[in-house]
Amino acid sequence: SGFSEVVKVSDLSSAWDEKEGRNTTLQDINISIDKGTLIAVVGRVGTGKSSLLNVLLGKFRGRPDFGELSAFS
């Protein structure tokens, strides 16, 4: 195919800290994105779309609790 993997997420889970406890936002996420691939993140309000994108961009508060995130150039 000529494409190479640029983002790989394996078994990622993460949560926002809340005063009343932890709220799991992302659970068991697995993604492999090839260079040049157009993707869309869709879903209902409150399902973690922005949290996922923030993790991928390195903007998530704190670090993922479990799993592995790799980005290649």
Short mmCIF file of N, CA and C in Angstrom, two decimals:
data_model
loop_
_atom_site.label_atom_id
_atom_site.label_comp_id
_atom_site.label_asym_id
_atom_site.label_seq_id
_atom_site.Cartn_x
_atom_site.Cartn_y
_atom_site.Cartn_z
N SER A 1 0.81 -1.20 0.00
CA SER A 1 0.00 0.00 0.00
C SER A 1 0.85 1.26 0.00
N GLY A 2 2.12 1.19 0.44
CA GLY A 2 2.99 2.34 0.43
C GLY A 2 2.82 3.26 1.63
N PHE A 3 1.86 2.98 2.49
CA PHE A 3 1.65 3.82 3.67
C PHE A 3 2.37 3.22 4.86
N SER A 4 2.78 4.08 5.77
CA SER A 4 3.40 3.60 6.99
C SER A 4 2.61 4.12 8.19
N GLU A 5 2.63 3.35 9.24
CA GLU A 5 1.89 3.68 10.45
C GLU A 5 2.52 4.91 11.11
N VAL A 6 1.71 5.92 11.43
CA VAL A 6 2.22 7.11 12.09
C VAL A 6 1.68 7.27 13.51
N VAL A 7 0.55 6.66 13.80
CA VAL A 7 0.00 6.69 15.16
C VAL A 7 -0.49 5.29 15.50
N LYS A 8 -0.12 4.84 16.69
CA LYS A 8 -0.60 3.54 17.16
C LYS A 8 -0.97 3.68 18.62
N VAL A 9 -2.18 3.28 18.94
CA VAL A 9 -2.69 3.31 20.30
C VAL A 9 -3.08 1.88 20.65
N SER A 10 -2.57 1.39 21.76
CA SER A 10 -2.85 0.01 22.18
C SER A 10 -3.39 -0.02 23.60
N ASP A 11 -4.59 -0.57 23.75
CA ASP A 11 -5.21 -0.80 25.06
C ASP A 11 -5.19 0.44 25.96
N LEU A 12 -5.44 1.61 25.38
CA LEU A 12 -5.39 2.86 26.12
C LEU A 12 -6.63 3.04 26.98
N SER A 13 -6.42 3.39 28.23
CA SER A 13 -7.50 3.76 29.13
C SER A 13 -7.05 4.99 29.89
N SER A 14 -7.96 5.94 30.09
CA SER A 14 -7.62 7.14 30.83
C SER A 14 -8.88 7.70 31.46
N ALA A 15 -8.69 8.53 32.47
CA ALA A 15 -9.82 9.07 33.21
C ALA A 15 -9.52 10.49 33.64
N TRP A 16 -10.57 11.28 33.78
CA TRP A 16 -10.46 12.61 34.36
C TRP A 16 -10.55 12.47 35.86
N ASP A 17 -9.77 13.26 36.57
CA ASP A 17 -9.90 13.29 38.03
C ASP A 17 -11.09 14.16 38.38
N GLU A 18 -11.90 13.67 39.24
CA GLU A 18 -13.04 14.44 39.74
C GLU A 18 -13.00 14.42 41.26
N LYS A 19 -13.59 15.42 41.88
CA LYS A 19 -13.59 15.51 43.34
C LYS A 19 -14.23 14.28 43.98
N GLU A 20 -15.21 13.71 43.31
CA GLU A 20 -15.95 12.59 43.86
C GLU A 20 -15.38 11.23 43.44
N GLY A 21 -14.27 11.24 42.72
CA GLY A 21 -13.67 9.99 42.25
C GLY A 21 -13.26 10.11 40.81
N ARG A 22 -12.77 9.05 40.25
CA ARG A 22 -12.29 9.06 38.87
C ARG A 22 -13.41 8.68 37.93
N ASN A 23 -13.49 9.41 36.84
CA ASN A 23 -14.50 9.17 35.82
C ASN A 23 -13.79 8.61 34.58
N THR A 24 -13.91 7.34 34.31
CA THR A 24 -13.25 6.74 33.16
C THR A 24 -13.83 7.33 31.89
N THR A 25 -12.96 7.96 31.11
CA THR A 25 -13.38 8.63 29.88
C THR A 25 -13.08 7.76 28.68
N LEU A 26 -11.91 7.15 28.67
CA LEU A 26 -11.50 6.28 27.56
C LEU A 26 -11.16 4.92 28.13
N GLN A 27 -11.63 3.87 27.48
CA GLN A 27 -11.37 2.53 27.99
C GLN A 27 -11.10 1.57 26.85
N ASP A 28 -9.95 0.90 26.91
CA ASP A 28 -9.56 -0.14 25.95
C ASP A 28 -9.59 0.37 24.50
N ILE A 29 -8.95 1.50 24.24
CA ILE A 29 -8.92 2.09 22.90
C ILE A 29 -7.75 1.51 22.12
N ASN A 30 -8.01 1.06 20.90
CA ASN A 30 -6.99 0.54 19.99
C ASN A 30 -7.17 1.19 18.63
N ILE A 31 -6.12 1.88 18.15
CA ILE A 31 -6.18 2.57 16.87
C ILE A 31 -4.83 2.44 16.19
N SER A 32 -4.86 2.26 14.90
CA SER A 32 -3.65 2.30 14.07
C SER A 32 -3.97 3.19 12.88
N ILE A 33 -3.20 4.28 12.72
CA ILE A 33 -3.46 5.24 11.65
C ILE A 33 -2.24 5.29 10.74
N ASP A 34 -2.46 5.06 9.45
CA ASP A 34 -1.39 5.13 8.47
C ASP A 34 -1.21 6.55 7.96
N LYS A 35 0.02 6.87 7.59
CA LYS A 35 0.33 8.18 7.03
C LYS A 35 -0.56 8.44 5.81
N GLY A 36 -1.12 9.64 5.74
CA GLY A 36 -1.97 10.00 4.61
C GLY A 36 -3.41 9.60 4.74
N THR A 37 -3.78 8.95 5.83
CA THR A 37 -5.15 8.49 6.04
C THR A 37 -5.99 9.60 6.66
N LEU A 38 -7.16 9.82 6.11
CA LEU A 38 -8.12 10.75 6.67
C LEU A 38 -9.05 9.98 7.60
N ILE A 39 -9.17 10.45 8.83
CA ILE A 39 -10.05 9.77 9.78
C ILE A 39 -11.07 10.76 10.32
N ALA A 40 -12.16 10.25 10.85
CA ALA A 40 -13.18 11.06 11.52
C ALA A 40 -13.49 10.40 12.85
N VAL A 41 -13.69 11.22 13.85
CA VAL A 41 -14.09 10.74 15.17
C VAL A 41 -15.51 11.22 15.39
N VAL A 42 -16.44 10.28 15.45
CA VAL A 42 -17.85 10.62 15.58
C VAL A 42 -18.47 9.89 16.76
N GLY A 43 -19.51 10.45 17.31
CA GLY A 43 -20.21 9.82 18.41
C GLY A 43 -21.11 10.82 19.11
N ARG A 44 -21.87 10.33 20.05
CA ARG A 44 -22.79 11.18 20.81
C ARG A 44 -22.01 12.10 21.75
N VAL A 45 -22.69 13.13 22.21
CA VAL A 45 -22.13 14.06 23.18
C VAL A 45 -21.72 13.30 24.43
N GLY A 46 -20.52 13.59 24.93
CA GLY A 46 -20.07 12.99 26.18
C GLY A 46 -19.47 11.61 26.06
N THR A 47 -19.14 11.16 24.85
CA THR A 47 -18.62 9.80 24.69
C THR A 47 -17.10 9.73 24.60
N GLY A 48 -16.40 10.88 24.73
CA GLY A 48 -14.95 10.85 24.79
C GLY A 48 -14.22 11.25 23.52
N LYS A 49 -14.93 11.82 22.55
CA LYS A 49 -14.28 12.22 21.28
C LYS A 49 -13.18 13.25 21.53
N SER A 50 -13.50 14.30 22.25
CA SER A 50 -12.51 15.35 22.53
C SER A 50 -11.38 14.81 23.40
N SER A 51 -11.70 13.96 24.34
CA SER A 51 -10.67 13.36 25.19
C SER A 51 -9.70 12.53 24.36
N LEU A 52 -10.22 11.75 23.42
CA LEU A 52 -9.37 10.95 22.54
C LEU A 52 -8.45 11.84 21.72
N LEU A 53 -9.00 12.88 21.11
CA LEU A 53 -8.18 13.79 20.32
C LEU A 53 -7.14 14.49 21.18
N ASN A 54 -7.50 14.87 22.40
CA ASN A 54 -6.54 15.49 23.31
C ASN A 54 -5.41 14.54 23.68
N VAL A 55 -5.71 13.27 23.88
CA VAL A 55 -4.67 12.28 24.15
C VAL A 55 -3.73 12.19 22.95
N LEU A 56 -4.29 12.10 21.74
CA LEU A 56 -3.48 11.98 20.54
C LEU A 56 -2.60 13.20 20.33
N LEU A 57 -3.09 14.38 20.73
CA LEU A 57 -2.32 15.62 20.57
C LEU A 57 -1.42 15.93 21.75
N GLY A 58 -1.47 15.07 22.79
CA GLY A 58 -0.64 15.30 23.97
C GLY A 58 -1.17 16.39 24.87
N LYS A 59 -2.44 16.72 24.77
CA LYS A 59 -3.05 17.80 25.54
C LYS A 59 -3.92 17.31 26.69
N PHE A 60 -4.02 16.00 26.86
CA PHE A 60 -4.87 15.44 27.92
C PHE A 60 -4.27 15.78 29.27
N ARG A 61 -5.08 16.20 30.22
CA ARG A 61 -4.59 16.49 31.57
C ARG A 61 -4.05 15.22 32.19
N GLY A 62 -2.81 15.24 32.55
CA GLY A 62 -2.19 14.04 33.09
C GLY A 62 -1.75 13.12 31.97
N ARG A 63 -1.56 11.88 32.29
CA ARG A 63 -1.12 10.89 31.32
C ARG A 63 -2.15 9.77 31.26
N PRO A 64 -2.17 9.04 30.14
CA PRO A 64 -3.07 7.88 30.09
C PRO A 64 -2.76 6.94 31.25
N ASP A 65 -3.78 6.36 31.84
CA ASP A 65 -3.60 5.46 32.98
C ASP A 65 -3.02 4.11 32.57
N PHE A 66 -3.45 3.61 31.44
CA PHE A 66 -3.01 2.30 30.96
C PHE A 66 -2.83 2.38 29.45
N GLY A 67 -2.02 1.50 28.92
CA GLY A 67 -1.89 1.39 27.48
C GLY A 67 -0.64 2.07 26.96
N GLU A 68 -0.58 2.12 25.64
CA GLU A 68 0.59 2.65 24.97
C GLU A 68 0.17 3.53 23.81
N LEU A 69 0.83 4.67 23.67
CA LEU A 69 0.59 5.60 22.57
C LEU A 69 1.92 5.87 21.90
N SER A 70 2.00 5.60 20.61
CA SER A 70 3.22 5.84 19.84
C SER A 70 2.88 6.71 18.65
N ALA A 71 3.74 7.70 18.39
CA ALA A 71 3.58 8.57 17.22
C ALA A 71 4.91 8.60 16.49
N PHE A 72 4.85 8.41 15.19
CA PHE A 72 6.04 8.38 14.36
C PHE A 72 5.93 9.45 13.30
N SER A 73 7.07 9.96 12.87
CA SER A 73 7.02 10.97 11.80
C SER A 73 7.53 10.39 10.50
#
